[in-house]
GROMACS .gro file of C-alpha atoms in nm:
model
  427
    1UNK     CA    1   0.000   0.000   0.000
    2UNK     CA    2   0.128   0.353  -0.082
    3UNK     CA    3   0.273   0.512   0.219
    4UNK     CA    4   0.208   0.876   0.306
    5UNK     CA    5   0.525   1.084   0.402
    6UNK     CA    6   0.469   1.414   0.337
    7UNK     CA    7   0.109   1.569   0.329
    8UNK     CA    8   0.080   1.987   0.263
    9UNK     CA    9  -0.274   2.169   0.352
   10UNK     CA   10  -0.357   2.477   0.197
   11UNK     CA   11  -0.558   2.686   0.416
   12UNK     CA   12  -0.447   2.779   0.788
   13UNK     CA   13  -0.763   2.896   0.930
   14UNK     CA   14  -0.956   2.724   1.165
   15UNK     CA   15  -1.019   2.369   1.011
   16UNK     CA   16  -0.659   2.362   0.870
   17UNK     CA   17  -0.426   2.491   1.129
   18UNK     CA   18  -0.575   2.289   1.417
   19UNK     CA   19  -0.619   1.997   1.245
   20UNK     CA   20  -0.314   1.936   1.066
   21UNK     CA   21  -0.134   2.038   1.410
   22UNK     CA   22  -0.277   1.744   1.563
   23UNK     CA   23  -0.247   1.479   1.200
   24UNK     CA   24   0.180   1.603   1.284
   25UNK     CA   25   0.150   1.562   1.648
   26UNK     CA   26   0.025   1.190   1.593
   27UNK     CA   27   0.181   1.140   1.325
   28UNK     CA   28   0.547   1.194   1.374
   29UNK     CA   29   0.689   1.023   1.080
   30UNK     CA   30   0.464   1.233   0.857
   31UNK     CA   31   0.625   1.587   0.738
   32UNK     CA   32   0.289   1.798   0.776
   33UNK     CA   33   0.316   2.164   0.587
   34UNK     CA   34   0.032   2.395   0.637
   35UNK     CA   35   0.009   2.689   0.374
   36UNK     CA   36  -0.158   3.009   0.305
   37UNK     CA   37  -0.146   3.314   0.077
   38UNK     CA   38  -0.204   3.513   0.414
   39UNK     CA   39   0.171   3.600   0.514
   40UNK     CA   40   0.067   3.789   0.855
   41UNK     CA   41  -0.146   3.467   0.948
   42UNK     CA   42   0.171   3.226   0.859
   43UNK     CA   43   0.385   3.475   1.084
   44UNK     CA   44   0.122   3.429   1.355
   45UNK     CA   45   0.170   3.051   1.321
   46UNK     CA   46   0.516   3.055   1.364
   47UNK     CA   47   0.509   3.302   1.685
   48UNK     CA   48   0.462   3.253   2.011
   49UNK     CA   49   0.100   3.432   1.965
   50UNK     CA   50  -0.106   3.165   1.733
   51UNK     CA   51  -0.396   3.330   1.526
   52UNK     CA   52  -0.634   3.160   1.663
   53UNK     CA   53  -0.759   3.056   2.004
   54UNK     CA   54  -0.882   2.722   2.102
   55UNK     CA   55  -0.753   2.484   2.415
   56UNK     CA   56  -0.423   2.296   2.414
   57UNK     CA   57  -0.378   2.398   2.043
   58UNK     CA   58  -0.040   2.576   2.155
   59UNK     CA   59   0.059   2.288   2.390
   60UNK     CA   60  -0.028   2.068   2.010
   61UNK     CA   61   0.163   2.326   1.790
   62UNK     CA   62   0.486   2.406   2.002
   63UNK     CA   63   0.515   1.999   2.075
   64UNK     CA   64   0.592   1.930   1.690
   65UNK     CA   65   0.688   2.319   1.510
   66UNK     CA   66   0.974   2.258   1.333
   67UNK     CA   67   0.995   1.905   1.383
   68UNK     CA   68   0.735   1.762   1.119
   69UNK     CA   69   0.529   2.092   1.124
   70UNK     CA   70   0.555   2.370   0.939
   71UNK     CA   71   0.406   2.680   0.850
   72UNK     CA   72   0.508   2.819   0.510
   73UNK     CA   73   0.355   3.079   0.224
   74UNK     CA   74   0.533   2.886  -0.024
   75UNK     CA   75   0.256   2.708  -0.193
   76UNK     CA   76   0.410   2.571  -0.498
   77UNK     CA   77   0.672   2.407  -0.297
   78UNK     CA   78   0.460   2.246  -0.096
   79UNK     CA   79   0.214   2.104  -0.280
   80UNK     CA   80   0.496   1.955  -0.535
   81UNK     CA   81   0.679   1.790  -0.287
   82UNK     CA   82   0.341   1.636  -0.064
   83UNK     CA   83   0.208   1.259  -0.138
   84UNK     CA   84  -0.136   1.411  -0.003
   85UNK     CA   85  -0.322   1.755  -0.035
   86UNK     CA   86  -0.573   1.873   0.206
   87UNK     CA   87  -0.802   2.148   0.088
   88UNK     CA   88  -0.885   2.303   0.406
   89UNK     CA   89  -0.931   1.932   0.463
   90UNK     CA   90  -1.266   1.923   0.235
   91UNK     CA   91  -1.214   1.607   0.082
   92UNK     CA   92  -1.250   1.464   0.439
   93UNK     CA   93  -1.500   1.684   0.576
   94UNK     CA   94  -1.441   1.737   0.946
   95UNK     CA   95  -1.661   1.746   1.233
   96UNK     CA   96  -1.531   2.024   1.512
   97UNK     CA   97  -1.700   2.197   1.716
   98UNK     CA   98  -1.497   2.522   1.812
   99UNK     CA   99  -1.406   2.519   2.235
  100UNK     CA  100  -1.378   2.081   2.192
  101UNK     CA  101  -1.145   2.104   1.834
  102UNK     CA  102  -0.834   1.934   1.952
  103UNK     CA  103  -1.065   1.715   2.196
  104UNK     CA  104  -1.248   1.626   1.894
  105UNK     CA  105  -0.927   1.582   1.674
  106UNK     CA  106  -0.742   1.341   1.910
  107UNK     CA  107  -1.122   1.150   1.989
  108UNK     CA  108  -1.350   1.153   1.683
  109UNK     CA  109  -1.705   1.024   1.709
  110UNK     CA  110  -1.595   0.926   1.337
  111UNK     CA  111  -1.380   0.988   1.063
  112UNK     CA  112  -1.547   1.003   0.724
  113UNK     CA  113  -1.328   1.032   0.421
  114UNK     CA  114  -1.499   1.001   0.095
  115UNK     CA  115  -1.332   0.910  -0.270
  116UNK     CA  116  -1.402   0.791  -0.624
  117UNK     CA  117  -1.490   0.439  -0.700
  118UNK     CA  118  -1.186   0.439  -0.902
  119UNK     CA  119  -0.877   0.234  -0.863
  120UNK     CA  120  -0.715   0.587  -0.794
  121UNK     CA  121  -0.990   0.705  -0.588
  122UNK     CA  122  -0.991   0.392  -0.360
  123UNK     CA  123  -0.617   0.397  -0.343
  124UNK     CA  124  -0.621   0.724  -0.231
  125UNK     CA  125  -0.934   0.638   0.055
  126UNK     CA  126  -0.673   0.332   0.164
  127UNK     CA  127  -0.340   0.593   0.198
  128UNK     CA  128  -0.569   0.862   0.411
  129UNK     CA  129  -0.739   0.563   0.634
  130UNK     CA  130  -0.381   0.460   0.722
  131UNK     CA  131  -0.296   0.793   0.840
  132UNK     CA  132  -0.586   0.828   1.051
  133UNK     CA  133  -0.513   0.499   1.192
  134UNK     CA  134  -0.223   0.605   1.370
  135UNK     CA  135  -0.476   0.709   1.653
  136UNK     CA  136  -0.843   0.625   1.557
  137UNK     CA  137  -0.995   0.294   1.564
  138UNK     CA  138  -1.064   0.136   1.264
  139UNK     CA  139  -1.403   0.111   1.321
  140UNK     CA  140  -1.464   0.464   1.366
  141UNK     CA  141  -1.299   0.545   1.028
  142UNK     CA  142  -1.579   0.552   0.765
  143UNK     CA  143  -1.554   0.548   0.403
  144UNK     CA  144  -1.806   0.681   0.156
  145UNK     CA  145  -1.852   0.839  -0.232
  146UNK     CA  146  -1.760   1.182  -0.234
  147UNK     CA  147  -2.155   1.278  -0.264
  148UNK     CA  148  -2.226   1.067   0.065
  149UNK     CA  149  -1.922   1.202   0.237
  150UNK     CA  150  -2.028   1.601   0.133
  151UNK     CA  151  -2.371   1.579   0.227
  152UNK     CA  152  -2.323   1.384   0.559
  153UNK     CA  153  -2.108   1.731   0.668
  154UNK     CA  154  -2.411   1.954   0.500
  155UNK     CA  155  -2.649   1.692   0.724
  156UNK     CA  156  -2.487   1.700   0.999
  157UNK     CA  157  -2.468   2.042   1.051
  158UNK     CA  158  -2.826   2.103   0.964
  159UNK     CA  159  -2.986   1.885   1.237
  160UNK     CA  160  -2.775   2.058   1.468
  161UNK     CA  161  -2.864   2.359   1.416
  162UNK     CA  162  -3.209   2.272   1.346
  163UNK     CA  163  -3.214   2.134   1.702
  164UNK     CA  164  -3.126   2.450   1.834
  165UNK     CA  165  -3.380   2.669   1.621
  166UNK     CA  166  -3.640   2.410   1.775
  167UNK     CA  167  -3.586   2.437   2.097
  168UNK     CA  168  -3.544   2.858   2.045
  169UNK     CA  169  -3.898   2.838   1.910
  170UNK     CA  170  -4.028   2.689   2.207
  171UNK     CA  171  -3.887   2.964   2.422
  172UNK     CA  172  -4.059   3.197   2.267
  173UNK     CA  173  -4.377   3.025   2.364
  174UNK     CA  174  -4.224   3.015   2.724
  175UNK     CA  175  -4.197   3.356   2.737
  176UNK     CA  176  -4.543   3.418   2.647
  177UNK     CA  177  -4.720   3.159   2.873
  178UNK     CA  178  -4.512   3.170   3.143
  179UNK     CA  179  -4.333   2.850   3.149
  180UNK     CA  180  -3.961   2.757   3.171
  181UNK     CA  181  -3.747   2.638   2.863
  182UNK     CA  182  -3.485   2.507   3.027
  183UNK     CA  183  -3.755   2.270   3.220
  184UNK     CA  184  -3.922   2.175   2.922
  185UNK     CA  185  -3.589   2.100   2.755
  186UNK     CA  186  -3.485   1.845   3.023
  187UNK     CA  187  -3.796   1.658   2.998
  188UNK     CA  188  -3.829   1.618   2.685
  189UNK     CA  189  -3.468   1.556   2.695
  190UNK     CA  190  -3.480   1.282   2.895
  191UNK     CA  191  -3.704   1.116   2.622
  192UNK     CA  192  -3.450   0.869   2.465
  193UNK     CA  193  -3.560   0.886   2.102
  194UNK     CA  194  -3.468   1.232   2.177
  195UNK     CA  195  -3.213   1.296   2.401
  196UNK     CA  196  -3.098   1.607   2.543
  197UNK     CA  197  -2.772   1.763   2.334
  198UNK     CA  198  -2.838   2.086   2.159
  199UNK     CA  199  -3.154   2.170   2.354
  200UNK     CA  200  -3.017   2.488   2.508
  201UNK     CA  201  -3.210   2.773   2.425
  202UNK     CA  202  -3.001   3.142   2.315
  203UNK     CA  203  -2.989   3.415   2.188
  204UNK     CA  204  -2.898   3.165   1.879
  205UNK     CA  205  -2.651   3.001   1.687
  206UNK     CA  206  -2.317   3.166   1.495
  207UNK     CA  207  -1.991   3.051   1.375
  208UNK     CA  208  -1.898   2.974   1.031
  209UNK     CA  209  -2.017   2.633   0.972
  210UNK     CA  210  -2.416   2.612   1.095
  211UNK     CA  211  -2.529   2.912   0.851
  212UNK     CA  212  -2.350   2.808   0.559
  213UNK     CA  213  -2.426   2.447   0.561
  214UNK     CA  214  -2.755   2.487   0.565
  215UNK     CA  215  -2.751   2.764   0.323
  216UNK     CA  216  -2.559   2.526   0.104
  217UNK     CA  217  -2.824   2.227   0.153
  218UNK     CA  218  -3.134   2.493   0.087
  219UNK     CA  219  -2.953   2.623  -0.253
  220UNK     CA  220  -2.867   2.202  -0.373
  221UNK     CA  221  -3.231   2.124  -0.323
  222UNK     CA  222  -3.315   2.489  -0.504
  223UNK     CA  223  -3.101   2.365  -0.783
  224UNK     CA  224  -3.190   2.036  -0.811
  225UNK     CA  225  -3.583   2.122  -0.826
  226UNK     CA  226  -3.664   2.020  -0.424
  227UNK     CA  227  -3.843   2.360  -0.342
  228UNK     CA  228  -4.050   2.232  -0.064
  229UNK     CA  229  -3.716   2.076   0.055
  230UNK     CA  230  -3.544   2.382   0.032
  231UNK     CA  231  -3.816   2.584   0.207
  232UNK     CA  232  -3.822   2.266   0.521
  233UNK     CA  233  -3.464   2.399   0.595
  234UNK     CA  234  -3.475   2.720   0.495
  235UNK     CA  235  -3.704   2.779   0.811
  236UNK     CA  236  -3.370   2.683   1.031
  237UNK     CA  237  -3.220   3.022   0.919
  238UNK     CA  238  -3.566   3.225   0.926
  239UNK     CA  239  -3.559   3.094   1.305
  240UNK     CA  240  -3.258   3.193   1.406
  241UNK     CA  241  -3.238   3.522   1.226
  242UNK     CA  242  -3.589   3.568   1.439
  243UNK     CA  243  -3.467   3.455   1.741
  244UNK     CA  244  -3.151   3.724   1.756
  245UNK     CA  245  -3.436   4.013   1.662
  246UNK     CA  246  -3.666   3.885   1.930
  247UNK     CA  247  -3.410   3.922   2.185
  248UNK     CA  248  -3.265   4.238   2.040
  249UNK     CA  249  -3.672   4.371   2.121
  250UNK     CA  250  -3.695   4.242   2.418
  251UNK     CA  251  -3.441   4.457   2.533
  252UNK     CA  252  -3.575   4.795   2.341
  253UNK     CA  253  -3.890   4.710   2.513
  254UNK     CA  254  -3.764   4.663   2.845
  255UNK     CA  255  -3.586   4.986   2.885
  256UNK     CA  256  -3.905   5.191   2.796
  257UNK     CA  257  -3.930   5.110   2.449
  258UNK     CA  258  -3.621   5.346   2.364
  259UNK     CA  259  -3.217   5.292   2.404
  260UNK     CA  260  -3.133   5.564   2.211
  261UNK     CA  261  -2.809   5.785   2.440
  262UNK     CA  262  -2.837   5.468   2.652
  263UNK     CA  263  -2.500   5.272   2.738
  264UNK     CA  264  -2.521   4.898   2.706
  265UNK     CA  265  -2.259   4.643   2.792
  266UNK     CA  266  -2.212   4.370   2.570
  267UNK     CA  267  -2.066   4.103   2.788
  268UNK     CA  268  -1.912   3.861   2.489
  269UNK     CA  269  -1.823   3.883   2.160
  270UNK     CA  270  -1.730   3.566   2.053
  271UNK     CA  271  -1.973   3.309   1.885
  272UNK     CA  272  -1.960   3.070   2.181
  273UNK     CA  273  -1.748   3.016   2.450
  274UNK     CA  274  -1.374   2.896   2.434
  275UNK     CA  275  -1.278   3.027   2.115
  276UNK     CA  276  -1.202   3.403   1.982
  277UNK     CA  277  -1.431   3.311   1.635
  278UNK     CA  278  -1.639   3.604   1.610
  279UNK     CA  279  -1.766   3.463   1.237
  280UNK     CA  280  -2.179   3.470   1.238
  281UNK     CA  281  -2.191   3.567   1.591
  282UNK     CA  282  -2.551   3.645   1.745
  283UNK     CA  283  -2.338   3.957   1.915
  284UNK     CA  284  -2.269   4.092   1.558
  285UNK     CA  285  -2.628   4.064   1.453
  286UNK     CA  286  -2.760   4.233   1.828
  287UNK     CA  287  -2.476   4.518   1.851
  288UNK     CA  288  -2.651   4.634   1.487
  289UNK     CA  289  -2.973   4.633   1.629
  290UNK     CA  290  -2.929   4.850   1.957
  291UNK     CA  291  -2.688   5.075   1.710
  292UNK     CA  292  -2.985   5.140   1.449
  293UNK     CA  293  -3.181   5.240   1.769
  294UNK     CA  294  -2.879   5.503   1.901
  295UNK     CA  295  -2.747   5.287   2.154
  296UNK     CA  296  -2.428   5.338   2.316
  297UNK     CA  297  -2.247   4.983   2.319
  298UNK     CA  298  -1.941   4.924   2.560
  299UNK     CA  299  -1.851   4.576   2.431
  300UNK     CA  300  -1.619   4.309   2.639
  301UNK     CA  301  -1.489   3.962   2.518
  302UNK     CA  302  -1.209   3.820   2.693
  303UNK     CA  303  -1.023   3.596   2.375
  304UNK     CA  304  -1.163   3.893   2.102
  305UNK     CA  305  -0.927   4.156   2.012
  306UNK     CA  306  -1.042   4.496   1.990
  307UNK     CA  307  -0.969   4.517   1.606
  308UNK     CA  308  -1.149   4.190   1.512
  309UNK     CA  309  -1.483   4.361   1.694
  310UNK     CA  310  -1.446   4.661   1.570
  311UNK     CA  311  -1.363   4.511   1.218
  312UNK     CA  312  -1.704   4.317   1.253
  313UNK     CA  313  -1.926   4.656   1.332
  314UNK     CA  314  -1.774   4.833   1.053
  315UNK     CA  315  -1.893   4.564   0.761
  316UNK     CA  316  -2.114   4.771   0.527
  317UNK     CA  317  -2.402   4.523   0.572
  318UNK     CA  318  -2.388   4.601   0.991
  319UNK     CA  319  -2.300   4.998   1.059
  320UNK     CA  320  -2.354   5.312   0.873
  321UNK     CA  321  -2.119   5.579   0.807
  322UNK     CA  322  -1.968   5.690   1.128
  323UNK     CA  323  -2.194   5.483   1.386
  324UNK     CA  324  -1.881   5.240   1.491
  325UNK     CA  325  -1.714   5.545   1.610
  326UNK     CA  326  -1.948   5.750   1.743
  327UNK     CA  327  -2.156   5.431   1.901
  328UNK     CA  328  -1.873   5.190   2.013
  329UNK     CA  329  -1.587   5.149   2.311
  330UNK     CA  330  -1.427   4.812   2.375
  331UNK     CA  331  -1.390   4.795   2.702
  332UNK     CA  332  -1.071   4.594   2.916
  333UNK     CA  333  -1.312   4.434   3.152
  334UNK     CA  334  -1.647   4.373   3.238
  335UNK     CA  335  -1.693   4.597   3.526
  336UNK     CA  336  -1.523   4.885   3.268
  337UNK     CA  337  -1.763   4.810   3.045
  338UNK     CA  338  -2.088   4.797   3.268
  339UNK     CA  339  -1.978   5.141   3.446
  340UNK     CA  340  -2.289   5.356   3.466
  341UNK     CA  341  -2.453   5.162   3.184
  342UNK     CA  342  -2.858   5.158   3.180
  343UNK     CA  343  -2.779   4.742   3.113
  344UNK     CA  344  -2.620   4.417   3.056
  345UNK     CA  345  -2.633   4.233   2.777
  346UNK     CA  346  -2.478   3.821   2.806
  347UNK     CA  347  -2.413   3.754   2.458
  348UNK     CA  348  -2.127   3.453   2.465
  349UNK     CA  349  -2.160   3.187   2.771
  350UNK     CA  350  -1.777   3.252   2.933
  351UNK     CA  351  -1.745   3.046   3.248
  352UNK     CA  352  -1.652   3.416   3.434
  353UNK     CA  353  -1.944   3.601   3.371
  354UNK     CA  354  -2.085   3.392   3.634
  355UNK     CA  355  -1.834   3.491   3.907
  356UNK     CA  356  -1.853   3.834   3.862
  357UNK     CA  357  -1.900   4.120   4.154
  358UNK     CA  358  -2.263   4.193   4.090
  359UNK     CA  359  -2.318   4.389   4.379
  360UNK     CA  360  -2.032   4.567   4.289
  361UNK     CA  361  -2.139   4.600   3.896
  362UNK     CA  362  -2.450   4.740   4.083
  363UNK     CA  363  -2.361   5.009   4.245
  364UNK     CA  364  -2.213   5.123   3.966
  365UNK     CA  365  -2.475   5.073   3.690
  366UNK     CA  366  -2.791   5.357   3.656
  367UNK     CA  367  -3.121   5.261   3.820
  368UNK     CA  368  -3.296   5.034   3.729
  369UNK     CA  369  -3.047   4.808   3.658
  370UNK     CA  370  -3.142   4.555   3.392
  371UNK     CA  371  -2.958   4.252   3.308
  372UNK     CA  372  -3.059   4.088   2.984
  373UNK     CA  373  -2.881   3.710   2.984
  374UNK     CA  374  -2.888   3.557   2.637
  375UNK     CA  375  -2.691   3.223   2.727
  376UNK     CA  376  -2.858   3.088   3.054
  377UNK     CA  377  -2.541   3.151   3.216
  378UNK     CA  378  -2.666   3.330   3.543
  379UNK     CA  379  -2.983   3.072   3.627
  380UNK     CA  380  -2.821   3.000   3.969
  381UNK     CA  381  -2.816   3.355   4.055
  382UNK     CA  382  -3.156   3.491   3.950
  383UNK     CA  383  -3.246   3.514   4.340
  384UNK     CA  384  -2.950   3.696   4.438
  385UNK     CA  385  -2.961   3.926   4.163
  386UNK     CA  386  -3.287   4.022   4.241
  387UNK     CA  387  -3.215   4.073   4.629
  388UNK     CA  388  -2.878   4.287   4.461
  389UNK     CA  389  -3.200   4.509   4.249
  390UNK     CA  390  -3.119   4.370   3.968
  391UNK     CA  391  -3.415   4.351   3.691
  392UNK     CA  392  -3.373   3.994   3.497
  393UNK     CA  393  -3.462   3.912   3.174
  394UNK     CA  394  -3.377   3.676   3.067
  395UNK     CA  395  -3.435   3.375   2.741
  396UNK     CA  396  -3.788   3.103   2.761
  397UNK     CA  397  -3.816   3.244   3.089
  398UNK     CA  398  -4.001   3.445   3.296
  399UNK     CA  399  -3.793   3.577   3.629
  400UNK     CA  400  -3.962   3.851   3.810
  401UNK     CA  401  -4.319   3.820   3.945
  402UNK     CA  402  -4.374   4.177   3.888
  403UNK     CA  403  -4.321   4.163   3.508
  404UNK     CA  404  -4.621   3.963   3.323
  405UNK     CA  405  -4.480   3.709   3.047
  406UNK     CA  406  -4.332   3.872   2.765
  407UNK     CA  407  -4.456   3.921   2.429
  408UNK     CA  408  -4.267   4.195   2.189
  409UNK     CA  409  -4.543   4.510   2.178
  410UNK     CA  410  -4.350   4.616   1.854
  411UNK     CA  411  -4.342   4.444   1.487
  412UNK     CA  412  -3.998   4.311   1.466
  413UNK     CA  413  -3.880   4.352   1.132
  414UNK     CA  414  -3.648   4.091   0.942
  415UNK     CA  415  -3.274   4.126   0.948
  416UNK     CA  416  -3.044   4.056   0.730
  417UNK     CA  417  -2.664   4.214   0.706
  418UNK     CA  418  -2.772   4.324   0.312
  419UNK     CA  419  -3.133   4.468   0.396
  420UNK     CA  420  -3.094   4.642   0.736
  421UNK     CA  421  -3.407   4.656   0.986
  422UNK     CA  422  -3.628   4.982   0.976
  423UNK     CA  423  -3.534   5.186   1.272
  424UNK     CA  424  -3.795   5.264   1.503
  425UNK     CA  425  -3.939   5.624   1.540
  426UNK     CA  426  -3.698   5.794   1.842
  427UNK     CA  427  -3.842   5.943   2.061
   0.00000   0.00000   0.00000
C-alpha cells in the first residue's frame, strides 16, 4: 500500500491549522506543511502568539513546530513535494465543534473520508485511512462516495442547528405563557428517542459552519428542483435570524421602548465560548440592532481583540457611516464596560461572567439596573440578583413576578446584514 510521508494543507484557518497540528502531532513520521497566501497569518503561526484561540492547540503546535510541522507561504513548494493535499481538509469533511477542536481531533465520534470508485480514488481512501489509523480505531474510520461524504457534513450540521432553532422556538412560547425552557428541555430531553444535546435555548446560533451548511443544503435542493425541501430547511435560518431580533426587542422594550443615548454592555463577543471566532456571531447581529436604535455599546470579550470587533461593526451590511465610532468602546473588563450603563447584555456563555462582583457592577450601573442574559449563564443567581435590584430578563423564561410574560409590543422587522431593519421612530 502507498505510504504517506509528506502531506501539505492549503488553508491555515480554523479547520486547517488545528487539524493538521494534531495529524503532525500523531503522526510523527509524517512531514505535515500547512500553507496560506495570508503572510501575517503564517507569521502568527510561527510566533509565540497563534492566530487563533482554542484549548491545548499551543501545547499541540509548540510539541511538533519545526519538527514535522511547518508553516510556510510557499505554496508551490509544498504542494509539489506532498504525497497528499488537504483542501482546508474538504475532501475529508471534518466534524469540530470550536471550544472541543483538539478534543475532537485526538477523539473523533468518526472519521469520514470520501473518494471515487476508481482504482485511484480507492487507493487514495486506503493511503488517508492509514494515516488516521495512527490514533483512531478502525471502526470509527468511515468510508463513503464523495456525494455521501459532502452531504453527511451539509447533514450534519443542519440537524444541529435545526435542534437548536427548535428548541429557540419553544422559548418563545415560554416567554409568552409563562413556562420555563430550560424545564421543558430536560424533559423532553430525557425522552430517549430524543435525548438532550443541543436543547439549550439562546440568543442563537453563529460561527462559520451552521449558517452556511444549511444555506448550502437549501440552494442544492433549489437547484436540483426540491423547493418544498429547500423551504423545510430554509425555516432553520428564518428561526434563528428571528430569534436574535426577538431578543434584540426584548431589550428595546424593556428599557421603555427606547435605548437611544443609553449605554449597554455587551458582555461577549465571541460566537460561543472557548474560542475568539467572532464569524456569524448572534453579538454581531444584536450590537446592529441596539446601534440602528442610538445605543451606546461598551462591548467586552475576553479571547476577542479589539480590532477583530471593531472590524465586525464596521462591515457595510452592519454599521452606517460613522456609527462604529461614534456608538462603540471596547472595554478591558467587564466591570469597565458595565460602568454607569442603563444594562447588561450576556451575549457569549464565558465560564466568568458567572463569578462576577454583581453587587459591585451594581452600584455602579444607573437605576434600574437591567440585566438581559442571552446564554442561561446566570440561572443559579436569579435570586440573588434580584435581592442585589437587579431587573432579569432573561431567554424562555419568565424571572420577576412583577413583570407579566413577555410578548414583543413592537413588529420586529427581518434582518439581514444586506437589507438592514427599519429603525424605530426615536423618541
Amino acid at each position: 500500500m502507498f505510504e504517506i510521508k509528506k502531506i501539505c494543507c492549503i488553508g491555515a484557518g480554523y479547520v486547517g491549522g488545528p487539524t493538521c497540528s494534531v495529524i503532525a502531532q500523531m503522526c510523527p513520521n509524517i512531514k505535515v506543511t500547512v500553507v496560506d497566501v495570508n503572510e501575517a497569518r503564517i507569521n502568527a503561526w510561527n510566533s509565540d502568539t497563534l492566530p487563533i484561540y482554542e484549548p491545548e492547540l499551543k501545547e499541540v503546535v509548540e510539541s511538533c513546530r519545526g519538527k514535522n510541522l511547518f508553516f510556510s507561504t510557499s505554496i508551490d513548494d509544498a504542494i509539489r513535494e506532498a504525497d497528499l493535499v488537504f483542501i482546508s481538509v474538504l475532501s475529508n469533511p471534518e466534524f469540530l465543534a470550536e471550544g472541543t477542536a483538539i478534543k475532537d481531533l485526538k477523539n473523533p465520534d468518526r472519521v469520514l473520508i470520501g473518494g471515487d470508485d476508481s482504482p485511484e480514488g480507492q487507493k487514495a481512501v486506503r493511503a488517508l485511512c492509514a494515516v488516521y489509523e495512527h490514533w483512531v480505531p478502525k471502526e470509527k474510520i468511515l468510508t463513503t462516495n464523495t456525494w455521501s461524504s459532502e452531504l453527511s457534513k451539509l447533514a450534519a450540521n443542519a440537524f444541529l442547528a435545526q435542534r437548536i432553532s427548535s428548541i429557540n422556538s419553544i422559548s418563545a412560547l415560554c416567554e409568552a405563557t409563562g413556562a420555563d425552557v430550560e424545564e421543558v428541555a430536560k424533559a423532553i430531553g430525557t425522552d430517549q428517542r430524543i435525548g438532550n444535546k443541543f436543547l439549550k435555548a439562546s440568543v442563537g446560533f453563529g460561527g462559520s459552519c451552521f449558517q452556511k451548511d444549511v444555506l448550502n443544503l437549501v440552494y442544492l435542493c433549489e437547484a436540483l428542483n426540491l423547493p418544498e425541501v429547500a423551504r423545510y430547511w430554509q425555516q432553520v435560518i428564518d428561526m434563528n435570524d428571528y430569534q436574535r431580533r426577538r431578543f434584540a426587542s426584548r431589550i428595546i422594550d424593556s428599557l421603555f421602548n427606547t435605548v437611544t443615548d443609553k449605554k449597554i454592555a455587551i458582555l461577549g463577543f465571541a460566537f460561543k465560548k472557548d474560542t475568539g471566532d467572532t464569524r456569524e456571531s448572534s453579538s454581531i447581529y444584536i450590537s446592529k440592532y441596539l446601534m440602528d436604535e442610538g445605543a451606546k455599546l461598551h462591548i467586552y470579550d475576553p479571547k476577542v481583540p479589539k480590532e477583530q470587533i471593531i472590524l465586525d461593526l464596521s462591515h457595510p451590511g452592519v454599521s452606517e457611516d460613522n456609527q462604529v465610532s461614534r456608538l462603540v468602546t471596547v472595554s478591558k473588563d467587564p466591570y469597565e464596560a458595565c460602568d454607569g450603563a442603563h444594562a447588561l447584555v450576556i451575549c457569549t456563555e464565558w465560564d466568568m461572567f458567572k463569578d462576577l462582583d454583581y453587587e459591585h457592577i451594581h452600584k455602579k450601573m444607573l437605576k434600574p439596573a437591567f440585566i438581559f442574559d442571552g446564554r442561561r449563564v446566570l440561572d443559579d443567581l436569579h435570586n440573588e440578583l434580584q435581592v442585589i435590584g437587579f431587573q432579569i430578563e432573561t431567554i424562555g423564561k419568565k424571572v420577576s413576578a412583577k413583570r407579566i410574560p413577555f410578548a414583543s409590543s413592537c413588529e420586529i422587522p427581518k434582518f439581514s446584514l444586506q437589507d438592514p431593519p427599519v429603525k424605530k421612530p426615536r423618541v
